[in-house]
XYZ file of C-alpha atoms in Angstrom:
218
model
C 14.095 -7.379 -14.654
C 11.434 -6.704 -12.026
C 7.711 -7.247 -12.080
C 4.868 -5.026 -13.151
C 2.492 -4.284 -10.317
C -1.138 -3.222 -10.049
C -2.695 -1.361 -7.114
C -6.204 -2.794 -6.712
C -9.226 -1.508 -4.917
C -11.013 -4.859 -4.732
C -14.335 -3.100 -4.323
C -13.983 -0.470 -7.081
C -10.940 0.212 -9.230
C -7.334 -0.562 -10.173
C -4.202 1.424 -10.984
C -1.191 0.149 -12.918
C 2.083 1.052 -11.194
C 4.716 -0.203 -13.668
C 7.869 -1.547 -11.962
C 7.556 -1.207 -8.213
C 11.263 -0.760 -7.573
C 11.189 2.319 -9.808
C 7.845 3.746 -8.695
C 8.340 3.160 -4.952
C 11.228 5.642 -4.775
C 9.395 8.473 -6.555
C 6.726 10.969 -5.457
C 4.101 8.380 -6.480
C 3.350 6.752 -3.091
C 2.486 9.940 -1.145
C 0.481 11.234 -4.110
C -1.448 7.965 -4.351
C -2.225 7.647 -0.632
C -3.416 11.267 -0.562
C -5.602 11.045 -3.653
C -7.176 7.661 -2.934
C -7.743 7.704 0.825
C -8.787 11.252 1.653
C -12.548 11.563 1.630
C -13.998 12.856 -1.602
C -16.038 11.845 -4.607
C -13.725 8.959 -5.584
C -12.363 8.088 -2.154
C -11.164 4.555 -1.484
C -11.525 5.011 2.275
C -12.953 1.839 3.809
C -12.383 -0.289 0.681
C -10.177 -3.385 0.403
C -6.768 -2.464 -1.024
C -3.957 -4.673 -2.314
C -0.961 -4.355 -4.645
C -0.290 -7.451 -6.773
C 2.785 -8.260 -8.862
C 2.400 -10.093 -12.153
C 4.270 -13.088 -10.709
C 1.706 -13.485 -7.957
C 0.278 -16.849 -7.049
C -2.780 -17.091 -4.853
C -0.550 -18.865 -2.328
C 1.191 -15.494 -1.857
C -2.083 -13.779 -0.987
C -3.243 -13.905 2.653
C -6.129 -16.254 3.289
C -9.506 -14.581 3.191
C -8.571 -11.671 0.895
C -10.640 -13.265 -1.854
C -13.748 -15.101 -0.767
C -14.700 -18.395 -2.377
C -17.616 -16.654 -4.070
C -15.321 -13.979 -5.514
C -12.936 -16.569 -6.923
C -15.839 -18.430 -8.473
C -17.204 -15.202 -9.929
C -13.791 -14.483 -11.446
C -13.830 -17.974 -12.931
C -10.578 -18.920 -11.194
C -9.890 -22.542 -10.375
C -6.869 -24.218 -8.825
C -4.182 -24.670 -11.451
C -5.379 -21.809 -13.649
C -2.906 -19.220 -14.904
C -2.518 -16.418 -12.367
C -1.911 -14.016 -15.257
C -5.391 -14.785 -16.562
C -6.726 -14.241 -13.053
C -5.102 -10.774 -12.894
C -6.420 -9.949 -16.381
C -9.930 -10.915 -15.338
C -9.661 -8.961 -12.093
C -8.393 -5.898 -13.981
C -11.170 -6.141 -16.555
C -13.765 -5.681 -13.811
C -12.238 -2.477 -12.529
C -11.619 1.009 -13.886
C -8.632 3.298 -13.616
C -8.512 5.888 -10.875
C -7.869 9.400 -12.194
C -5.700 11.394 -9.805
C -6.995 14.958 -9.353
C -3.562 16.115 -8.173
C -1.180 14.444 -10.597
C 2.468 15.413 -9.971
C 1.692 17.407 -6.836
C 4.522 17.174 -4.323
C 3.899 15.971 -0.760
C 6.860 17.038 1.318
C 8.201 15.627 4.572
C 5.737 17.142 7.041
C 2.618 17.190 4.849
C 0.953 14.277 6.688
C 2.040 15.266 10.213
C -1.568 15.950 11.267
C -2.970 12.760 9.755
C -3.390 9.151 10.847
C -3.296 6.246 8.403
C -5.612 3.657 9.918
C -6.027 -0.017 9.080
C -9.743 -0.466 9.753
C -9.580 -4.244 9.351
C -6.934 -4.877 12.022
C -7.443 -1.706 14.094
C -3.804 -0.652 13.645
C -2.505 2.764 12.665
C 0.464 4.950 11.750
C 0.743 8.517 12.992
C 1.862 11.063 10.445
C 3.997 12.807 13.046
C 5.831 9.515 13.629
C 5.929 8.223 10.054
C 9.059 6.963 8.240
C 11.543 9.645 7.287
C 11.338 11.490 3.995
C 13.470 10.217 1.137
C 16.639 11.942 -0.031
C 14.551 14.342 -2.143
C 12.356 15.419 0.761
C 9.267 13.476 -0.366
C 7.003 12.177 2.411
C 7.178 8.427 3.106
C 3.610 8.139 4.409
C 2.625 6.458 1.142
C 5.540 4.045 1.389
C 4.322 3.068 4.849
C 1.163 1.806 3.167
C 2.656 0.213 0.042
C 5.382 -1.599 1.944
C 2.667 -3.599 3.695
C -0.023 -4.249 1.063
C 2.066 -5.937 -1.672
C 1.794 -9.612 -2.542
C 3.685 -11.596 -5.156
C 6.578 -13.955 -5.685
C 9.756 -11.912 -5.031
C 11.988 -11.819 -8.117
C 14.380 -8.898 -7.687
C 15.339 -6.008 -5.409
C 13.594 -4.397 -3.671
C 10.936 -7.089 -4.061
C 13.167 -9.692 -2.394
C 14.329 -7.541 0.512
C 14.174 -9.307 3.841
C 14.271 -7.261 7.025
C 13.931 -8.972 10.396
C 12.865 -12.150 8.610
C 10.043 -10.452 6.739
C 9.990 -10.440 2.922
C 8.669 -7.099 1.766
C 6.658 -6.705 -1.426
C 5.804 -10.395 -1.187
C 4.140 -10.939 2.193
C 2.209 -7.758 2.872
C 0.819 -7.959 6.400
C -1.975 -5.526 5.463
C -2.746 -6.831 1.970
C -6.465 -6.736 1.215
C -7.332 -4.727 4.332
C -9.476 -1.587 4.569
C -7.892 1.815 5.248
C -8.658 5.421 6.063
C -6.633 8.631 6.189
C -8.031 11.120 8.701
C -6.987 14.125 10.760
C -5.432 13.075 14.067
C -7.610 15.484 16.044
C -10.736 13.739 14.753
C -9.722 10.292 16.052
C -7.416 11.013 19.004
C -9.845 9.694 21.618
C -10.552 6.521 19.659
C -6.849 5.786 19.228
C -6.259 6.057 22.959
C -8.556 3.110 23.542
C -7.041 -0.334 23.990
C -8.729 -1.537 20.801
C -6.209 0.233 18.518
C -2.506 -0.613 18.141
C 0.096 1.987 17.163
C 2.335 0.470 14.445
C 4.255 3.674 13.722
C 7.617 2.608 15.169
C 7.447 -0.868 13.629
C 6.646 0.389 10.133
C 9.023 3.343 10.390
C 11.925 1.071 11.280
C 11.344 -1.101 8.245
C 10.673 1.637 5.679
C 13.746 3.511 6.897
C 15.774 0.325 6.372
C 14.467 0.034 2.786
C 15.433 3.649 2.102
C 18.897 2.939 3.540
C 19.327 -0.042 1.208
C 18.227 2.012 -1.806
C 20.584 4.864 -0.922
C 23.452 2.385 -0.548
C 22.666 0.861 -3.961
C 22.193 4.269 -5.627
C 25.116 5.921 -3.892
């Protein structure tokens, strides 16, 4: 059946994504990462971002994503329905309106960009991002969504395990803060020992997910 997922900016807004296993393999991820993270009037750059499935339990969410004060403000107590928690969280946000709906972001569109995790000081280079999908759509957005999802895995691709890691259930970047910037603007900072290049790690895993999808579809 699959879950319904919501892409939350915990500081501002939320976006409903429908079924992740359908949306993930469309032009949606590159469109979303472009429209939300590039600097502009409605930019999410620097905000806490997470994607939650409707089967989520707070045990699936990394510790510290929600502070004790936030949980109290949302009226959530141990044993409460997680569905009610998601409803309450959604009610305090507003939908993000994409200014570039249905624009296509092809394979090399993000080559000159860096997707940075500001919370963990990790990054992905656009010129070393996962390969494009079979339709030529950039996978830069998938590099983000693969690592910010949290829920209880119920069906493929939500229950995919690669190298012992359950994607779409245990997002290693869930609730972190991100930025999307031109490589030339941050090249010197990235060369410092404080930042870790995760491009190869993420690329290997997203490519494996695309392989699995192509095997299923083919």
